[in-house]
Amino acid sequence: YLAFNLGGLEFIISILLQYRFARVEQPSQFGGDPCDYTDNESEDCVINRPCSKARCEGFLCATGRCINRRLLCNGDDDCGDQSDEADCKKVYQRCNQVLEQFWGIQMLSSGVVFLMHIYSVFKGYNFRDVQACTQNGVKVGVTIKEVSVSVGITAGGCNAILKEIGDTTSEKKFVEDFIALIRGGASEHITALANKDLPNAELMQEWGDAVQYNPEIIRMKVEPLYNLITANTFANAATLKQNMKLALEEFHQETSNCGCTQCQGNGTPFLKGTRCECICPLGHEGTACERTQRTNVPIDGNWSCWSSWTPSSGRQKSRSRQCNNPPPQNGGSPCPGPSQETT
């Protein structure tokens, strides 16, 4: 970087790189030569413009760096000068503790409270029998018979214990209480909440802070990364979000097998780098699954690539695709999904 002052204005000459990329329009197939040259180029670019300071939407470090406020008081030097860790009432460091993996640990964050120690003998076997069966039987199910002989309990007894521990919907001989309202969090906070009739605000806050280190996924929903970009976390959020949307569309185009020529006999085309190959069903072989002794095989339909988006009209745009790669033949199934998309 070269900086200079001219006429009261500060200028900066930034010598950076600009890039361009090529996308495979037609992958090689059936033994053709793949695209073996580079798919990107770069060259120097020179920008002459007055310096402008971008407004920090997060936390402004003493060094002038702008970081997300979520990075404050996390134990890491994100600013480079520790200014993001100064004046912290509490530091939320990631958990580095190695947890003890006792039997039934997978049930702990679901709210199960184990009180095994209060049962000395129950239903013909005791706590040591349960430990021996679970510590060995859960790891290697085929050794249950060997384990039962070594601890002096029958194989049927071990099987009963393992079945009982694995069943979380019925009443247990070894579980005094079942609490399904506490989901996720650290074990010490779960235990404290489970043993208090009316937990106080401080305990609830500590449990809530610990959920991020040991969460329980109740419902999973896949969303694109650009949904994380907001005006509160990034400057020029609208531009960044639009660029990430375009990048996602280009990624789908580059990795889709819609540009592959159809495989015969219901073979499945897949893109491997810049080359298309066919996965042949049973009874078919060959580069294009063309060799078979079967006749009149039903051919399922497959989509061609999506068209480009139409220009926006009424704040909407659309695109379409055709079921012709190949079309359904001999009673084969039609292409699944819509032929048009509007957004």
Coordinates of C-alpha atoms in Angstrom, one line a residue:
Y1 CA 0.0 0.0 0.0
L2 CA 1.2 3.5 -0.9
A3 CA -0.4 6.5 0.9
F4 CA 0.1 10.2 0.1
N5 CA -1.5 13.5 0.7
L6 CA -2.5 15.8 -2.1
G7 CA -4.3 19.1 -1.7
G8 CA -5.5 18.2 1.8
L9 CA -6.9 14.9 0.6
E10 CA -5.3 11.6 1.7
F11 CA -5.0 9.1 -1.1
I12 CA -4.0 5.4 -1.1
I13 CA -2.8 3.3 -3.9
S14 CA -3.8 -0.3 -3.2
I15 CA -2.0 -2.9 -5.3
L16 CA -4.4 -5.8 -5.2
L17 CA -5.4 -8.7 -7.4
Q18 CA -8.5 -9.1 -9.5
Y19 CA -9.7 -12.5 -10.6
R20 CA -11.9 -14.2 -13.2
F21 CA -13.2 -17.7 -13.3
A22 CA -14.3 -20.1 -16.1
R23 CA -17.2 -22.5 -15.7
V24 CA -17.5 -25.9 -17.5
E25 CA -20.3 -25.6 -20.0
Q26 CA -20.0 -29.2 -21.3
P27 CA -18.3 -31.8 -19.1
S28 CA -16.4 -34.6 -20.8
Q29 CA -18.1 -38.0 -21.0
F30 CA -17.7 -41.5 -22.5
G31 CA -13.9 -41.3 -22.6
G32 CA -13.5 -37.7 -23.8
D33 CA -10.7 -35.5 -22.6
P34 CA -11.5 -33.5 -19.5
C35 CA -10.7 -29.8 -19.1
D36 CA -7.2 -30.0 -17.7
Y37 CA -6.3 -26.3 -17.8
T38 CA -6.8 -23.8 -14.9
D39 CA -10.3 -22.4 -14.4
N40 CA -9.1 -19.1 -12.9
E41 CA -6.8 -16.2 -13.7
S42 CA -5.6 -13.3 -11.7
E43 CA -3.9 -10.0 -12.5
D44 CA -2.8 -6.9 -10.6
C45 CA -5.3 -4.1 -10.3
V46 CA -4.5 -0.5 -9.2
I47 CA -7.2 1.6 -7.4
N48 CA -6.7 5.4 -7.0
R49 CA -9.3 6.9 -4.7
P50 CA -9.7 9.0 -1.5
C51 CA -9.6 7.0 1.7
S52 CA -12.9 6.5 3.3
K53 CA -13.5 5.0 6.7
A54 CA -16.3 2.5 6.9
R55 CA -18.6 2.8 9.8
C56 CA -18.2 0.0 12.3
E57 CA -21.5 -1.8 12.9
G58 CA -20.0 -4.0 15.7
F59 CA -17.1 -3.4 18.2
L60 CA -14.3 -1.0 17.2
C61 CA -11.0 -2.3 18.5
A62 CA -8.3 0.0 19.7
T63 CA -6.3 -1.0 16.6
G64 CA -9.1 0.3 14.4
R65 CA -10.3 -3.2 13.5
C66 CA -14.1 -3.8 13.5
I67 CA -15.3 -7.2 14.8
N68 CA -18.6 -8.8 15.6
R69 CA -19.9 -8.1 19.1
R70 CA -20.4 -11.8 19.6
L71 CA -16.6 -12.1 19.8
L72 CA -16.4 -10.0 22.9
C73 CA -15.3 -11.6 26.2
N74 CA -14.8 -15.1 24.7
G75 CA -11.3 -15.6 25.9
D76 CA -9.8 -15.1 22.4
D77 CA -7.7 -12.1 21.3
D78 CA -9.8 -11.3 18.2
C79 CA -8.7 -7.6 18.1
G80 CA -5.0 -8.4 18.3
D81 CA -4.5 -6.1 21.2
Q82 CA -6.8 -7.7 23.8
S83 CA -9.1 -4.7 23.7
D84 CA -12.1 -7.0 23.0
E85 CA -11.3 -8.8 26.3
A86 CA -10.9 -5.7 28.5
D87 CA -13.5 -4.8 31.2
C88 CA -15.3 -8.1 30.9
K89 CA -17.5 -9.0 33.9
K90 CA -17.5 -12.6 32.7
V91 CA -15.5 -14.5 30.1
Y92 CA -17.4 -17.0 28.1
Q93 CA -14.6 -19.4 27.1
R94 CA -15.2 -22.6 25.2
C95 CA -15.3 -25.8 27.2
N96 CA -11.9 -27.6 27.2
Q97 CA -12.8 -30.0 30.0
V98 CA -12.8 -33.7 29.1
L99 CA -16.1 -35.1 30.2
E100 CA -16.3 -38.4 32.0
Q101 CA -18.1 -40.9 29.7
F102 CA -20.1 -43.0 32.1
W103 CA -23.0 -45.3 31.1
G104 CA -26.1 -43.5 30.0
I105 CA -24.3 -40.2 29.4
Q106 CA -26.3 -39.7 26.2
M107 CA -29.4 -39.3 28.3
L108 CA -28.1 -36.6 30.6
S109 CA -28.8 -33.6 28.4
S110 CA -32.4 -34.9 27.8
G111 CA -33.2 -34.3 31.5
V112 CA -32.8 -37.8 33.0
V113 CA -31.7 -37.8 36.6
F114 CA -29.8 -41.0 37.5
L115 CA -30.0 -42.0 41.2
M116 CA -28.5 -45.5 40.9
H117 CA -26.6 -45.2 44.2
I118 CA -29.8 -45.4 46.3
Y119 CA -30.5 -49.0 45.1
S120 CA -28.3 -51.6 46.7
V121 CA -30.2 -54.6 45.5
F122 CA -33.3 -54.5 43.2
K123 CA -35.0 -57.1 41.0
G124 CA -32.2 -59.6 41.6
Y125 CA -29.2 -57.5 40.5
N126 CA -27.3 -54.6 41.9
F127 CA -25.5 -51.5 40.7
R128 CA -22.2 -53.3 40.1
D129 CA -24.0 -55.8 37.8
V130 CA -25.4 -52.8 35.8
Q131 CA -22.0 -51.2 35.5
A132 CA -20.4 -54.4 34.3
C133 CA -23.1 -55.1 31.7
T134 CA -23.3 -51.6 30.3
Q135 CA -19.6 -50.8 30.3
N136 CA -18.9 -53.9 28.2
G137 CA -22.2 -54.8 26.6
V138 CA -22.9 -51.4 25.2
K139 CA -19.5 -51.2 23.5
V140 CA -19.6 -54.7 22.0
G141 CA -23.0 -56.3 21.9
V142 CA -21.7 -59.7 20.9
T143 CA -19.8 -60.1 24.2
I144 CA -22.8 -59.9 26.5
K145 CA -22.7 -63.6 27.2
E146 CA -19.0 -63.5 28.0
V147 CA -19.5 -60.5 30.3
S148 CA -22.4 -62.1 32.1
V149 CA -20.4 -65.1 32.9
S150 CA -17.5 -63.0 34.3
V151 CA -19.7 -60.9 36.6
G152 CA -21.9 -63.8 37.7
I153 CA -25.2 -62.7 36.0
T154 CA -27.0 -64.5 33.3
A155 CA -27.0 -63.4 29.7
G156 CA -30.7 -62.8 29.9
G157 CA -30.1 -60.5 32.9
C158 CA -27.6 -58.4 31.0
N159 CA -29.9 -58.2 28.0
A160 CA -32.7 -57.1 30.3
I161 CA -30.6 -54.4 31.8
L162 CA -29.4 -53.0 28.5
K163 CA -32.9 -53.0 27.1
E164 CA -34.2 -51.2 30.1
I165 CA -31.5 -48.5 29.9
G166 CA -32.1 -48.0 26.2
D167 CA -35.9 -47.6 26.6
T168 CA -36.6 -44.0 27.6
T169 CA -40.4 -44.1 27.3
S170 CA -41.5 -46.4 30.1
E171 CA -41.0 -46.5 33.8
K172 CA -37.5 -47.7 34.9
K173 CA -36.3 -49.7 37.8
F174 CA -33.1 -47.6 37.9
V175 CA -34.5 -44.1 37.3
E176 CA -36.4 -42.5 40.1
D177 CA -37.5 -39.4 38.1
F178 CA -37.7 -38.4 34.4
I179 CA -37.6 -34.7 33.5
A180 CA -38.1 -33.9 29.8
L181 CA -38.3 -30.1 30.2
I182 CA -34.6 -29.6 30.6
R183 CA -33.0 -29.9 27.2
G184 CA -29.3 -29.2 26.7
G185 CA -26.8 -27.5 28.9
A186 CA -24.0 -28.5 31.3
S187 CA -24.5 -31.5 33.6
E188 CA -24.0 -29.5 36.8
H189 CA -26.8 -27.0 35.8
I190 CA -29.1 -29.8 34.7
T191 CA -28.7 -31.6 38.0
A192 CA -29.2 -28.4 40.0
L193 CA -32.4 -27.5 38.1
A194 CA -33.7 -31.1 38.5
N195 CA -33.3 -31.0 42.2
K196 CA -34.9 -27.5 42.9
D197 CA -38.6 -27.0 43.0
L198 CA -38.3 -23.3 42.1
P199 CA -34.9 -22.5 40.4
N200 CA -33.8 -18.9 40.8
A201 CA -33.0 -16.4 38.1
E202 CA -29.2 -16.8 38.6
L203 CA -29.4 -20.6 38.1
M204 CA -31.6 -20.3 35.0
Q205 CA -29.1 -17.7 33.6
E206 CA -26.1 -20.1 34.2
W207 CA -28.0 -22.9 32.5
G208 CA -28.9 -20.8 29.5
D209 CA -25.3 -19.6 29.1
A210 CA -24.1 -23.3 29.1
V211 CA -26.6 -24.5 26.5
Q212 CA -24.4 -23.3 23.6
Y213 CA -21.6 -25.7 24.7
N214 CA -23.9 -28.7 25.0
P215 CA -27.0 -28.1 22.9
E216 CA -29.7 -30.6 22.1
I217 CA -30.9 -30.3 18.5
I218 CA -34.7 -30.5 18.7
R219 CA -35.5 -29.7 15.1
M220 CA -32.9 -29.2 12.3
K221 CA -33.5 -26.8 9.5
V222 CA -30.9 -26.2 6.8
E223 CA -30.6 -22.6 5.7
P224 CA -28.1 -20.8 3.4
L225 CA -25.2 -19.0 5.0
Y226 CA -26.2 -15.6 3.6
N227 CA -29.1 -15.6 6.2
L228 CA -26.4 -14.9 8.8
I229 CA -25.5 -11.6 7.1
T230 CA -27.4 -8.7 8.7
A231 CA -26.8 -4.9 8.9
N232 CA -25.9 -5.4 12.6
T233 CA -23.0 -7.7 11.9
F234 CA -21.6 -6.5 8.5
A235 CA -21.1 -3.3 6.7
N236 CA -22.5 -3.3 3.2
A237 CA -24.7 -6.2 4.2
A238 CA -27.0 -6.0 1.2
T239 CA -24.1 -6.3 -1.2
L240 CA -22.5 -9.1 0.6
K241 CA -25.8 -11.0 0.8
Q242 CA -26.4 -10.6 -2.9
N243 CA -22.9 -11.8 -3.7
M244 CA -23.4 -14.9 -1.6
K245 CA -26.7 -15.7 -3.3
L246 CA -25.0 -15.5 -6.7
A247 CA -22.1 -17.6 -5.4
L248 CA -24.6 -20.3 -4.2
E249 CA -26.4 -20.3 -7.5
E250 CA -23.1 -20.7 -9.4
F251 CA -22.0 -23.5 -7.1
H252 CA -25.2 -25.4 -7.8
Q253 CA -24.6 -24.9 -11.5
E254 CA -21.0 -26.1 -11.3
T255 CA -21.8 -29.2 -9.3
S256 CA -25.1 -30.2 -11.0
N257 CA -25.2 -33.3 -13.2
C258 CA -27.8 -31.7 -15.5
G259 CA -25.1 -30.9 -18.1
C260 CA -24.2 -34.6 -18.4
T261 CA -25.5 -36.5 -21.4
Q262 CA -28.1 -39.1 -20.4
C263 CA -27.0 -42.6 -19.5
Q264 CA -28.9 -45.5 -20.9
G265 CA -31.0 -48.0 -19.1
N266 CA -31.8 -45.7 -16.2
G267 CA -28.2 -45.2 -15.4
T268 CA -27.4 -42.3 -13.1
P269 CA -25.0 -39.6 -14.3
F270 CA -22.8 -37.9 -11.8
L271 CA -20.2 -35.1 -12.2
K272 CA -16.7 -35.9 -11.1
G273 CA -14.5 -32.8 -11.5
T274 CA -15.0 -31.8 -15.1
R275 CA -16.0 -35.3 -16.2
C276 CA -19.3 -37.1 -16.3
E277 CA -19.6 -40.8 -15.5
C278 CA -22.5 -43.2 -15.3
I279 CA -23.6 -45.5 -12.5
C280 CA -25.3 -48.5 -14.1
P281 CA -28.2 -50.4 -12.6
L282 CA -28.1 -54.2 -12.3
G283 CA -28.2 -55.9 -15.6
H284 CA -26.5 -53.0 -17.5
E285 CA -22.8 -52.3 -18.1
G286 CA -20.6 -50.2 -20.3
T287 CA -19.5 -46.6 -20.3
A288 CA -23.0 -45.4 -21.0
C289 CA -24.8 -48.4 -19.5
E290 CA -25.5 -49.4 -23.1
R291 CA -24.9 -53.1 -22.8
T292 CA -27.8 -55.2 -21.6
Q293 CA -29.9 -58.2 -22.5
R294 CA -33.1 -56.6 -21.3
T295 CA -35.7 -55.2 -23.7
N296 CA -38.3 -52.5 -23.3
V297 CA -36.8 -51.2 -20.1
P298 CA -38.8 -48.4 -18.5
I299 CA -36.8 -45.2 -18.6
D300 CA -37.4 -42.6 -15.9
G301 CA -37.4 -38.9 -16.9
N302 CA -34.6 -36.6 -15.8
W303 CA -34.4 -32.8 -15.7
S304 CA -32.3 -30.7 -17.9
C305 CA -30.5 -27.6 -16.4
W306 CA -32.5 -24.6 -15.2
S307 CA -32.7 -21.7 -17.6
S308 CA -31.4 -18.3 -16.6
W309 CA -33.6 -16.1 -14.5
T310 CA -36.0 -13.9 -16.4
P311 CA -35.7 -10.1 -15.8
S312 CA -37.6 -8.9 -12.7
S313 CA -41.2 -8.0 -13.3
G314 CA -43.4 -6.9 -10.5
R315 CA -40.5 -7.7 -8.1
Q316 CA -40.5 -11.3 -9.2
K317 CA -38.4 -13.4 -11.5
S318 CA -38.7 -17.0 -12.7
R319 CA -36.9 -19.8 -14.4
S320 CA -37.8 -23.1 -16.0
R321 CA -36.4 -26.5 -16.9
Q322 CA -37.5 -29.4 -19.1
C323 CA -37.9 -33.1 -18.5
N324 CA -36.0 -34.2 -21.5
N325 CA -32.6 -35.6 -20.3
P326 CA -34.1 -38.1 -21.0
P327 CA -37.9 -37.9 -21.2
P328 CA -39.9 -40.7 -19.7
Q329 CA -40.0 -43.8 -22.0
N330 CA -41.7 -47.2 -21.9
G331 CA -43.8 -46.3 -18.9
G332 CA -41.0 -44.7 -16.9
S333 CA -41.6 -42.3 -14.1
P334 CA -41.9 -38.5 -14.8
C335 CA -39.4 -36.1 -13.4
P336 CA -40.0 -35.3 -9.8
G337 CA -40.4 -31.7 -8.7
P338 CA -41.6 -28.5 -10.5
S339 CA -40.7 -27.4 -14.0
Q340 CA -40.9 -23.7 -13.0
E341 CA -39.7 -21.7 -10.1
T342 CA -40.6 -18.1 -9.1
T343 CA -39.0 -16.0 -6.5

